[in-house]
JSON list of C-alpha atoms in Angstrom, two decimals:
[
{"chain": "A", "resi": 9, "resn": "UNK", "atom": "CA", "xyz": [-6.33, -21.30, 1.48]},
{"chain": "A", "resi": 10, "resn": "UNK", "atom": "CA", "xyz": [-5.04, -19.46, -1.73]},
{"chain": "A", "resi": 11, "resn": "UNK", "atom": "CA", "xyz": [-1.31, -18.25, -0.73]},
{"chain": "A", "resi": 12, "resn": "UNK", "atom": "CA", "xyz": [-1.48, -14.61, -0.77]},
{"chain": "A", "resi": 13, "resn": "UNK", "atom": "CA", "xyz": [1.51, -11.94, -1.16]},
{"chain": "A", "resi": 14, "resn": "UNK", "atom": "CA", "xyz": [2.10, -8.85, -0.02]},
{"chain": "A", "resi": 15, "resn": "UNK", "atom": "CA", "xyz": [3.58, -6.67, -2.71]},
{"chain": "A", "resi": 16, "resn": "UNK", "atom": "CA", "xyz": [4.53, -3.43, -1.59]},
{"chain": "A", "resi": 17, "resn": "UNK", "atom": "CA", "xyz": [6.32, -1.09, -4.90]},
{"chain": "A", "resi": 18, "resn": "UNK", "atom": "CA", "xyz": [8.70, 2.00, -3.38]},
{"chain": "A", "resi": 19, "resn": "UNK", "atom": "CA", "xyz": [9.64, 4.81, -5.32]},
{"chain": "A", "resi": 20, "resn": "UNK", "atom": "CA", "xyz": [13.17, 6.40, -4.30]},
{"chain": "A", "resi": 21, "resn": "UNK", "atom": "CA", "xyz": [13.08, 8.45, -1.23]},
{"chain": "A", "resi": 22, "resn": "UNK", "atom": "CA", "xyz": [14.75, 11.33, -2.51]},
{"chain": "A", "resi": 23, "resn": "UNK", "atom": "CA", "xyz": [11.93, 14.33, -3.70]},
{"chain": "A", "resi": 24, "resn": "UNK", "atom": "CA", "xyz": [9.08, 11.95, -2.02]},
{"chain": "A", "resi": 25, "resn": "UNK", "atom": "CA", "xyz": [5.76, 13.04, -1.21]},
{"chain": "A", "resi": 26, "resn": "UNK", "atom": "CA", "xyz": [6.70, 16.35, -3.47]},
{"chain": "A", "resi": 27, "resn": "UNK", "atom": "CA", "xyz": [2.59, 17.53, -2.58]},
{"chain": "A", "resi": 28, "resn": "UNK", "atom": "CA", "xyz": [3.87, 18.28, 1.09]},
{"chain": "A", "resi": 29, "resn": "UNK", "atom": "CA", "xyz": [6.41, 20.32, 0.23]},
{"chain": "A", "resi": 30, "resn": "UNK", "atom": "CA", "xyz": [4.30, 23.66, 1.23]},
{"chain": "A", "resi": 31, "resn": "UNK", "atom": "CA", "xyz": [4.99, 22.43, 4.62]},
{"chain": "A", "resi": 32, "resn": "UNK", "atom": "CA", "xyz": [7.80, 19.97, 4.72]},
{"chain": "A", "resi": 33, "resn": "UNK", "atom": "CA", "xyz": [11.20, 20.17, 4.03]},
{"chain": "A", "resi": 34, "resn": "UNK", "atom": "CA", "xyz": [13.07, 17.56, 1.55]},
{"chain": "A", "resi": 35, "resn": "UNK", "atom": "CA", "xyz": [14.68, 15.97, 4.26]},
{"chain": "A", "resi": 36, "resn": "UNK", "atom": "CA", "xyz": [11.59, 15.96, 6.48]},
{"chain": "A", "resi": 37, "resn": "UNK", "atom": "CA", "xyz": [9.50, 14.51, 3.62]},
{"chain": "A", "resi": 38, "resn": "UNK", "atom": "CA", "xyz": [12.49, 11.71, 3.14]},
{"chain": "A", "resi": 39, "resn": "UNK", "atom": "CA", "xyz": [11.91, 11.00, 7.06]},
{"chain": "A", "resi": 40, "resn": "UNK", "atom": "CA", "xyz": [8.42, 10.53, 6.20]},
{"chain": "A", "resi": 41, "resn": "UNK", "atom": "CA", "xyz": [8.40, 8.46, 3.64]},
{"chain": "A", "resi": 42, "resn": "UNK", "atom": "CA", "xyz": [11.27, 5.53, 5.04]},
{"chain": "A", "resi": 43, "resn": "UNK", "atom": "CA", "xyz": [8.95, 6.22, 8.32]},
{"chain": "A", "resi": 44, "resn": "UNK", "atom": "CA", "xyz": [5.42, 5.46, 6.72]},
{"chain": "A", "resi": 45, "resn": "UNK", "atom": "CA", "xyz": [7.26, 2.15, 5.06]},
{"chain": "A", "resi": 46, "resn": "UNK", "atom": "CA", "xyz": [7.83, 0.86, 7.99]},
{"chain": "A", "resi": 47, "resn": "UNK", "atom": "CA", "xyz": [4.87, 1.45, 9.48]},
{"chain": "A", "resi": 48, "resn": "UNK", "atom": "CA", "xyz": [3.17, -0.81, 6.58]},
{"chain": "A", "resi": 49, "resn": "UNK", "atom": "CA", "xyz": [6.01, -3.35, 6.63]},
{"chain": "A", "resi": 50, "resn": "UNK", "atom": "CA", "xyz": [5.20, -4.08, 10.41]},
{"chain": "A", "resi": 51, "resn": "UNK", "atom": "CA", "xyz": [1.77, -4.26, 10.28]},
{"chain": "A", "resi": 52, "resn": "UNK", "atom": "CA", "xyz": [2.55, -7.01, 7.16]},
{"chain": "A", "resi": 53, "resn": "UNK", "atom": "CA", "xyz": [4.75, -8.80, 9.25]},
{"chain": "A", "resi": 54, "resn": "UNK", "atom": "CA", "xyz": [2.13, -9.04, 12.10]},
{"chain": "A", "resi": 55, "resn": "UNK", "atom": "CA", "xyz": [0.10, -10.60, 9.44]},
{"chain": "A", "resi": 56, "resn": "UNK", "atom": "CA", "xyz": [-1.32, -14.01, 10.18]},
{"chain": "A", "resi": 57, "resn": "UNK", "atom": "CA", "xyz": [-2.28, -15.02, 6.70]},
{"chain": "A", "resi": 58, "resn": "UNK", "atom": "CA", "xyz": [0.02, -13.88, 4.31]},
{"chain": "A", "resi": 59, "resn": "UNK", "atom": "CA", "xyz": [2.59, -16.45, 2.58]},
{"chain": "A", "resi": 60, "resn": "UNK", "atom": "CA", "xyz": [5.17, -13.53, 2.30]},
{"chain": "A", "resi": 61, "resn": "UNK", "atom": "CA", "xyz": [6.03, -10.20, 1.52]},
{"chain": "A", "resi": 62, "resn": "UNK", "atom": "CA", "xyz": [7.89, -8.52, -1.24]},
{"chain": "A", "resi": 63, "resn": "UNK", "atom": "CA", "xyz": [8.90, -4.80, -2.31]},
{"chain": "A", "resi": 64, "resn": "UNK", "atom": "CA", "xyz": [10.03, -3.36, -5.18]},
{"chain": "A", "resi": 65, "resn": "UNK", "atom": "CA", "xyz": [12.39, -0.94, -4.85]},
{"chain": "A", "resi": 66, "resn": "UNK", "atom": "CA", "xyz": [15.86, 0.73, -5.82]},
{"chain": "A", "resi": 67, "resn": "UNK", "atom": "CA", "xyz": [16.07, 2.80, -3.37]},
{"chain": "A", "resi": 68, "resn": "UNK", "atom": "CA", "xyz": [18.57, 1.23, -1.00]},
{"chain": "A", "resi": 69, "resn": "UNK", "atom": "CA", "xyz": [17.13, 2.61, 2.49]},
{"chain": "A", "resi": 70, "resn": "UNK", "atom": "CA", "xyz": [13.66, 1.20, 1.11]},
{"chain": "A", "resi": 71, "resn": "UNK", "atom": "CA", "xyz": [15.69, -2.21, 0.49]},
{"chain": "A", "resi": 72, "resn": "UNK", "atom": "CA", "xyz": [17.25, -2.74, 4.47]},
{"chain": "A", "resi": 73, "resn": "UNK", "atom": "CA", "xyz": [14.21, -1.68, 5.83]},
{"chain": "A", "resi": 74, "resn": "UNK", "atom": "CA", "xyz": [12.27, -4.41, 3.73]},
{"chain": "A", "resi": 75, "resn": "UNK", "atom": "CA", "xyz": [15.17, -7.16, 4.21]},
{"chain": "A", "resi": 76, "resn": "UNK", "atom": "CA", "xyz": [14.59, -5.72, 8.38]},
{"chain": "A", "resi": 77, "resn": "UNK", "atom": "CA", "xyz": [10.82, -7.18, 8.22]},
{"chain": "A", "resi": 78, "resn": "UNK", "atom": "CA", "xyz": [12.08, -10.46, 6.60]},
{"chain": "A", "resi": 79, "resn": "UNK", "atom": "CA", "xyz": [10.34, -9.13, 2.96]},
{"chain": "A", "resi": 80, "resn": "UNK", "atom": "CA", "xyz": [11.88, -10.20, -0.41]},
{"chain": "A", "resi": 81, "resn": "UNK", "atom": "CA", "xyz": [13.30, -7.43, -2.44]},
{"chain": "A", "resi": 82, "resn": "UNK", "atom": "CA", "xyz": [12.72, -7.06, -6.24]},
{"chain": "A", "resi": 83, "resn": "UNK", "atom": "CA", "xyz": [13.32, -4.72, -8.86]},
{"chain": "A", "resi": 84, "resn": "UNK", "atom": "CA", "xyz": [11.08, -5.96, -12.13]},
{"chain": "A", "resi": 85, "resn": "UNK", "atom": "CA", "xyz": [10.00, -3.03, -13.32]},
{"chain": "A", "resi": 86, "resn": "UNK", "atom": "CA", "xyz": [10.90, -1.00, -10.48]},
{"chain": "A", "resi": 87, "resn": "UNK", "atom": "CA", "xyz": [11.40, 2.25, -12.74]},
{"chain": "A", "resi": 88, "resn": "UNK", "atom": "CA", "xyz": [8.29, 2.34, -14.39]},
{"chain": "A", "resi": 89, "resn": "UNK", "atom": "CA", "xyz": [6.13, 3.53, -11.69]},
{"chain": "A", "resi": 90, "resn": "UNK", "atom": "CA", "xyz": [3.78, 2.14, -9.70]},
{"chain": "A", "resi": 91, "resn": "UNK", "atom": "CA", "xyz": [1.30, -0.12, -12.00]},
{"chain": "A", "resi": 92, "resn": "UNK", "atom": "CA", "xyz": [5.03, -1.08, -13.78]},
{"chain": "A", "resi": 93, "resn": "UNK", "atom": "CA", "xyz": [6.41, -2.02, -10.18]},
{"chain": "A", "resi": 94, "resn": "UNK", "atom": "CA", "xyz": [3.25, -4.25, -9.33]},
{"chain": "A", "resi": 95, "resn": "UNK", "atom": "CA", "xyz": [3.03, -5.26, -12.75]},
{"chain": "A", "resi": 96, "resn": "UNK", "atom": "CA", "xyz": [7.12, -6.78, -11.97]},
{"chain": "A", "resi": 97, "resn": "UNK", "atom": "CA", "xyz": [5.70, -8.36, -9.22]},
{"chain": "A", "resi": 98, "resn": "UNK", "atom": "CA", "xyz": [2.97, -10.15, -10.52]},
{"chain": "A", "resi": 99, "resn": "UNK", "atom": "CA", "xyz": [5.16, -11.40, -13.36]},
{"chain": "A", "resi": 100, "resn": "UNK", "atom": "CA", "xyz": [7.77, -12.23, -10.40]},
{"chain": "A", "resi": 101, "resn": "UNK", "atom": "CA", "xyz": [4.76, -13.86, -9.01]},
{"chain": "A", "resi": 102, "resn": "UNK", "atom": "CA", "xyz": [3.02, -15.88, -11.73]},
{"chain": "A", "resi": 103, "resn": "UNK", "atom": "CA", "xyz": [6.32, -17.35, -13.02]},
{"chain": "A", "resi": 104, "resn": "UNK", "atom": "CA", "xyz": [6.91, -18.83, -9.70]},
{"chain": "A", "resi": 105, "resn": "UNK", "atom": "CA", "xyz": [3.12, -20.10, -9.40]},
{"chain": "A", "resi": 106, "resn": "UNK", "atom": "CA", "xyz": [2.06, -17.31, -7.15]},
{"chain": "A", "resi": 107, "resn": "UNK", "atom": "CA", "xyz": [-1.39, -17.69, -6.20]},
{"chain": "A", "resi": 108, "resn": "UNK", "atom": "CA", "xyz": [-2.10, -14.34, -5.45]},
{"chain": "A", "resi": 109, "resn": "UNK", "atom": "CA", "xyz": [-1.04, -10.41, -4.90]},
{"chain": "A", "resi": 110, "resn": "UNK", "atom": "CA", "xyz": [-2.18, -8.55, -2.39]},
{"chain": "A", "resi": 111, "resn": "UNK", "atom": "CA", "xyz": [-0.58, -4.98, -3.10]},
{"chain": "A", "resi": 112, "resn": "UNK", "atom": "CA", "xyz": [0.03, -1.98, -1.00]},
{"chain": "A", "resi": 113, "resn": "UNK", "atom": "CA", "xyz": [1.30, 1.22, -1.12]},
{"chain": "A", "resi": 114, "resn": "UNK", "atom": "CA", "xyz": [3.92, 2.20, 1.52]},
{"chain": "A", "resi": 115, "resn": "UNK", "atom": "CA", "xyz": [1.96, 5.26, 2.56]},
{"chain": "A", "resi": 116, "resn": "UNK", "atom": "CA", "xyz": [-0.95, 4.03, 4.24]},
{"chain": "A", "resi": 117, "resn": "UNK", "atom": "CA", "xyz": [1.00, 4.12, 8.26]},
{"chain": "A", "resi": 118, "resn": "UNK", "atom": "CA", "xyz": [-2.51, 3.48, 10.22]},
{"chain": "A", "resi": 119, "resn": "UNK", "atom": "CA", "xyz": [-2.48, -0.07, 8.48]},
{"chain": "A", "resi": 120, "resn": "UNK", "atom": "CA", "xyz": [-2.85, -3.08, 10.70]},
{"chain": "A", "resi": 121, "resn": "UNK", "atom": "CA", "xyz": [-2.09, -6.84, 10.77]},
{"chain": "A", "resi": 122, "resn": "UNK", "atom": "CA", "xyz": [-5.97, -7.63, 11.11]},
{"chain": "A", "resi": 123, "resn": "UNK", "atom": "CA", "xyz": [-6.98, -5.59, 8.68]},
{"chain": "A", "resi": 124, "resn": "UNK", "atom": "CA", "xyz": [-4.59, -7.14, 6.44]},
{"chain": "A", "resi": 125, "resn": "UNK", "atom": "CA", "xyz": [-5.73, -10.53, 7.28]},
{"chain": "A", "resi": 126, "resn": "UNK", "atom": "CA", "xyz": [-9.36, -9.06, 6.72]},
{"chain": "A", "resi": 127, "resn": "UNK", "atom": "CA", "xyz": [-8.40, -8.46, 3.31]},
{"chain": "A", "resi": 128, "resn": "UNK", "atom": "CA", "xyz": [-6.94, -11.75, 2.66]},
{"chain": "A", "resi": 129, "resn": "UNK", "atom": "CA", "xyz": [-9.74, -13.23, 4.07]},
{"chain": "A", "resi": 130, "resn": "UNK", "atom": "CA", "xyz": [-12.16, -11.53, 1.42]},
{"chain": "A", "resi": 131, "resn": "UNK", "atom": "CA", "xyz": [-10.42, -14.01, -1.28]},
{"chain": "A", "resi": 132, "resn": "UNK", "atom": "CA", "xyz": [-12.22, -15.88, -3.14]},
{"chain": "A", "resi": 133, "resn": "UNK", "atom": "CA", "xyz": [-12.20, -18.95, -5.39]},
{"chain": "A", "resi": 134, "resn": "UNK", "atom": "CA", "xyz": [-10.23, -17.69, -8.47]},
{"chain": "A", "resi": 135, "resn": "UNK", "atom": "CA", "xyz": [-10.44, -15.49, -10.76]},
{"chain": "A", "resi": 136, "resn": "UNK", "atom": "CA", "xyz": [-11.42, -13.24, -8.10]},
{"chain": "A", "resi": 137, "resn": "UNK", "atom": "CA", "xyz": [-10.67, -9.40, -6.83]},
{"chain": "A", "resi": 138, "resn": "UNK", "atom": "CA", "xyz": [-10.55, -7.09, -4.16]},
{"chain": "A", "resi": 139, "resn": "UNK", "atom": "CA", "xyz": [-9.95, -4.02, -3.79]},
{"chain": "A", "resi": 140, "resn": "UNK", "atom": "CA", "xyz": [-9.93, -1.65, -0.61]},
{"chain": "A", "resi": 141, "resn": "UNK", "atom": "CA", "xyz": [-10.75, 2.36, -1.66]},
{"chain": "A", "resi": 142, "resn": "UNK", "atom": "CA", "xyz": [-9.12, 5.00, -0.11]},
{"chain": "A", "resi": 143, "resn": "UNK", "atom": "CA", "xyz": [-11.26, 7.19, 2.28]},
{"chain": "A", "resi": 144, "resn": "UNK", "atom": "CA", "xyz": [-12.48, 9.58, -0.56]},
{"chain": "A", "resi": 145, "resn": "UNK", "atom": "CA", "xyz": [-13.55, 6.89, -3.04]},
{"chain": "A", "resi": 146, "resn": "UNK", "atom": "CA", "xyz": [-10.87, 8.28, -5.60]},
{"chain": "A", "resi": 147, "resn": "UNK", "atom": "CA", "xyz": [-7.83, 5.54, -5.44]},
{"chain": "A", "resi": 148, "resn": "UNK", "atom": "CA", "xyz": [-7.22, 2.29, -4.73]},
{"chain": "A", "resi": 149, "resn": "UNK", "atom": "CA", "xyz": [-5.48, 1.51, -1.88]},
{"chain": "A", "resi": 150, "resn": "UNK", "atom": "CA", "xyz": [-5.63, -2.15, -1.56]},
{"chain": "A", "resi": 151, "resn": "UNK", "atom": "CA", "xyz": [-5.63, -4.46, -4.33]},
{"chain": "A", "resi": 152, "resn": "UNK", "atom": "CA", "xyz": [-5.78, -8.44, -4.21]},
{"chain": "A", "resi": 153, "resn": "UNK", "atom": "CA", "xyz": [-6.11, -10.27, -7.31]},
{"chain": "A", "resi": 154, "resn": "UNK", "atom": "CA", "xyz": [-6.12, -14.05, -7.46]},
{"chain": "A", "resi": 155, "resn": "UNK", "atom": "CA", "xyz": [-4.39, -15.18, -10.05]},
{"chain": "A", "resi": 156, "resn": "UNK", "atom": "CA", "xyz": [-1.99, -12.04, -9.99]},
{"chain": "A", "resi": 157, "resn": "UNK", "atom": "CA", "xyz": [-2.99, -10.92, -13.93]},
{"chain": "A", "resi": 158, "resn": "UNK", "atom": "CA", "xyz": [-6.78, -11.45, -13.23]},
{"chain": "A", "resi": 159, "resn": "UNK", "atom": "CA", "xyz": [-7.74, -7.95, -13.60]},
{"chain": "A", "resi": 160, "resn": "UNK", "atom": "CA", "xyz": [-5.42, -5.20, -15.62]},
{"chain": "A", "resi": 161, "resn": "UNK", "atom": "CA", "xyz": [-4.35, -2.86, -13.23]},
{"chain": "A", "resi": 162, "resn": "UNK", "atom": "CA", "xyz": [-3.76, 0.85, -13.53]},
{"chain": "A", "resi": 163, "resn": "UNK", "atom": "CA", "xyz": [-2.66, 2.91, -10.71]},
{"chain": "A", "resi": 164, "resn": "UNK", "atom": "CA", "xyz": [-3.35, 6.55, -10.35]},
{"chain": "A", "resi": 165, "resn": "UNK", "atom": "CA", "xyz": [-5.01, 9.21, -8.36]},
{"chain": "A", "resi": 166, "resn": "UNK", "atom": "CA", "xyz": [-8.72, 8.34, -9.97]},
{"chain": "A", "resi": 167, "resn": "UNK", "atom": "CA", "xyz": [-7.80, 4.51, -9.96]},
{"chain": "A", "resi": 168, "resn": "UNK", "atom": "CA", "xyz": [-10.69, 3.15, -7.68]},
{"chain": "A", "resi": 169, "resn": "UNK", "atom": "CA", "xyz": [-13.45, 3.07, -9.67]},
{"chain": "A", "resi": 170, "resn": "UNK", "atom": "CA", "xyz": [-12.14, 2.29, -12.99]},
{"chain": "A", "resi": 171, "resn": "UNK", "atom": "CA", "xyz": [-10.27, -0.79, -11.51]},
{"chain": "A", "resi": 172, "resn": "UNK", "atom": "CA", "xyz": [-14.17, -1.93, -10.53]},
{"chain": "A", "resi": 173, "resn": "UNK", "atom": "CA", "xyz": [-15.12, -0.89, -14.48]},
{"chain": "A", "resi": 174, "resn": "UNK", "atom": "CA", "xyz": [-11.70, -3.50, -15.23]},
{"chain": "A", "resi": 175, "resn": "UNK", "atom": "CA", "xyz": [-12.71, -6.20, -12.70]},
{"chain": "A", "resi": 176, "resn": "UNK", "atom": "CA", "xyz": [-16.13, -6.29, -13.93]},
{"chain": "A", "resi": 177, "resn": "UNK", "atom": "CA", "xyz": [-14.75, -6.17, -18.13]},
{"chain": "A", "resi": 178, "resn": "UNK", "atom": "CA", "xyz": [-12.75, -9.22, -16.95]},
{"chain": "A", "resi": 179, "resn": "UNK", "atom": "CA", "xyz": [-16.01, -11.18, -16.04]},
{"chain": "A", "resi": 180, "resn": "UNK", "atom": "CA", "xyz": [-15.29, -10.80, -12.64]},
{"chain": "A", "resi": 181, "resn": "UNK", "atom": "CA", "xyz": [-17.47, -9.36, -9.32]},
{"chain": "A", "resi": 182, "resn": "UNK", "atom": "CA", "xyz": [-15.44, -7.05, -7.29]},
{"chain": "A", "resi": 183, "resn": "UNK", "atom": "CA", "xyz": [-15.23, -7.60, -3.51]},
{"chain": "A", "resi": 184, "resn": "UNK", "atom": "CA", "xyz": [-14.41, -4.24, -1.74]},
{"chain": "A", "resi": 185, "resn": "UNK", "atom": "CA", "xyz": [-13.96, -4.39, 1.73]},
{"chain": "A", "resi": 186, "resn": "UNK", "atom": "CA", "xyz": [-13.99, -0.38, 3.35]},
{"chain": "A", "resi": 187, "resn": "UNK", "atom": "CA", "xyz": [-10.84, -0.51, 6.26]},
{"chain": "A", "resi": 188, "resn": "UNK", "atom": "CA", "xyz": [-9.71, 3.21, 7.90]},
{"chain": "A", "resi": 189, "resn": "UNK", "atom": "CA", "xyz": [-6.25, 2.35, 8.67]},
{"chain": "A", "resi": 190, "resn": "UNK", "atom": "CA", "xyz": [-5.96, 1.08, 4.76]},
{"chain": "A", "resi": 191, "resn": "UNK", "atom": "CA", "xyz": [-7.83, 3.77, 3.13]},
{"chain": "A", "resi": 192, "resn": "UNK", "atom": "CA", "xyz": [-6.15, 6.61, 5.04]},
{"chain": "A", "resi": 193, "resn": "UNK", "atom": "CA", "xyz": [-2.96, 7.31, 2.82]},
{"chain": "A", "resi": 194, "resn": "UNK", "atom": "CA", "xyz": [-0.38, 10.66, 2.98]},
{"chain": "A", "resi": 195, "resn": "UNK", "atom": "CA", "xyz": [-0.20, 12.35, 0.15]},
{"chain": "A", "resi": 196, "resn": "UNK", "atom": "CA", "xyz": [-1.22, 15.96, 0.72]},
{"chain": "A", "resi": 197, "resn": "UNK", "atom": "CA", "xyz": [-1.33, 18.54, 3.53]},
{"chain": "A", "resi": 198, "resn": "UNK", "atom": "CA", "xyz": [-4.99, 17.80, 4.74]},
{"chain": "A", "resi": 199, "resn": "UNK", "atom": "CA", "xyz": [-3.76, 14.04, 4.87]},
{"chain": "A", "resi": 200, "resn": "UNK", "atom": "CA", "xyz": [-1.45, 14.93, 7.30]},
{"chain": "A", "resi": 201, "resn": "UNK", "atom": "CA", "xyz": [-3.58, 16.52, 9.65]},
{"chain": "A", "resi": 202, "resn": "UNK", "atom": "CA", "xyz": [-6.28, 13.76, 8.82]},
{"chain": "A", "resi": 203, "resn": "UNK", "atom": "CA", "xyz": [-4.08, 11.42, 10.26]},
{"chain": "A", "resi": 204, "resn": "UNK", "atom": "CA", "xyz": [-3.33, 12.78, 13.19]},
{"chain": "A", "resi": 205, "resn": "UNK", "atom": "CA", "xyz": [-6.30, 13.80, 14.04]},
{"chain": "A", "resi": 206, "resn": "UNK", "atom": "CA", "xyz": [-7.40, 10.24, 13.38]},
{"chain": "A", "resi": 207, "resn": "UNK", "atom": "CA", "xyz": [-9.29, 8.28, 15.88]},
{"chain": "A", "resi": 208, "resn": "UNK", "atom": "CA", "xyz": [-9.22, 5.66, 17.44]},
{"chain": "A", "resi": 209, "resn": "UNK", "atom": "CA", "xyz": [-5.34, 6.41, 18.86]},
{"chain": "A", "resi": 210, "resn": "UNK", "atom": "CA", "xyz": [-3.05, 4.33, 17.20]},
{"chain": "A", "resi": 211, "resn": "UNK", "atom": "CA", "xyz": [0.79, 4.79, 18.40]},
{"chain": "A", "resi": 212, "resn": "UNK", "atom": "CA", "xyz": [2.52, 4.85, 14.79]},
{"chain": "A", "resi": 213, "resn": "UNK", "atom": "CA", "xyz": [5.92, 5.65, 14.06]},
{"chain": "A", "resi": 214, "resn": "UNK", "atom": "CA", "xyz": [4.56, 7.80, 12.12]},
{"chain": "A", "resi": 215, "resn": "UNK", "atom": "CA", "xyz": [2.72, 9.96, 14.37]},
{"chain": "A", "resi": 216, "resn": "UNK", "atom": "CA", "xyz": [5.46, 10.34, 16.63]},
{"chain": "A", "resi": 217, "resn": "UNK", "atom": "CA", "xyz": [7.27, 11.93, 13.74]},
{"chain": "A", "resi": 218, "resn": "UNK", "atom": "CA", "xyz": [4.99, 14.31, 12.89]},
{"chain": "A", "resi": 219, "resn": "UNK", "atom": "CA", "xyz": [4.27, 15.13, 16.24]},
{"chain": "A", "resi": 220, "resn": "UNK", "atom": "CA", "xyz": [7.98, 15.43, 16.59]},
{"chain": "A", "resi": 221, "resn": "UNK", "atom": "CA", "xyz": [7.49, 17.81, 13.40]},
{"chain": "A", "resi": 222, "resn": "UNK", "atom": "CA", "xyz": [5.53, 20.05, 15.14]},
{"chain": "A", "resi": 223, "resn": "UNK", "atom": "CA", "xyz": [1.81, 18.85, 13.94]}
]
């Protein structure tokens, strides 16, 4: 089986999720971003199929929380937002014969270890790419690509279907795979209230916070 990665790029903490701030304070939104991290890094670590798991990050709460969940922590690229973090990581990747990158964003806390494996599953004889949407169809919140440069990537809020428009340039047939944990990420108010209205129950860290937040 191809040896897949987990590669998970962190901003710094400090002003996160800046689109909540009509109803969370800096500190609370700080909370909730370390919290939602490690609500991905366990579900990666439950992961059956992965060969590892690295983050790229300067922020140093980001870092013990990674080096907690037995992740690697790099820093290629680690400034230039988040298609210059993965970017670092597939270069990190490739020069060490990496077979493939699976990358995540930190802020998708309903994430579990089988859907992960689901997703590593999906890979296919190289070149190949998935990708898994987020639940409006508008970014891209899972991305696997096998080698890691097989398909340019560019992150963004509109990134879903032009990645399928770059997968397809490159010659190759996207696999997308539709998960609700995955494709549920924070980054406005309705998100919020999305997720914890979200069913089935799923005992997060994350939803104990906001609960604990008053949601």
């Amino acid at each position: 089986m191809t040896d897949v990665w987990a590669c998970v790029p962190v901003k710094s903490f400090t002003g996160a999720k800046s689109r909540t701030a009509s109803i969370l304070s800096p500190a609370q939104r700080e909370v909730l971003a370390a919290t939602m991290l490690e609500d991905v890094l366990s579900a990666l670590a439950g992961a059956r199929r992965l060969a590892g798991i690295m983050v790229n990050t300067i922020d140093p709460t980001a870092a013990a929380l990674a080096r907690r969940y037995g992740a690697r922590v790099v820093n290629d690229g680690a400034l230039d937002g988040h298609t210059g973090a993965v970017n670092g990581m597939a270069r990190i990747l490739t020069a060490e014969g990496g077979s493939a990158l699976l990358t995540l964003p930190g802020d998708i806390p309903r994430i579990t270890a089988a859907e992960v494996d689901a997703v590593v599953g999906s890979c296919r004889t190289p070149p190949s790419f998935t990708i898994v949407p987020a639940h409006d169809e508008l970014g891209s919140n899972a991305v696997l690509c096998s080698p890691p440069f097989s398909v340019k990537l560019r992150f963004g809020d509109d990134s879903y279907f032009p990645h399928l428009m770059a997968a397809r340039a490159a010659g190759i047939e996207p696999t997308i795979v539709r998960l609700p944990g995955i494709g549920l990420d924070i980054d406005h108010p309705a998100d919020l209230r999305a997720f914890v209205n979200a069913r089935p129950y799923r005992p997060t860290r994350t939803l104990t916070l906001l609960r604990n937040f008053g949601f």
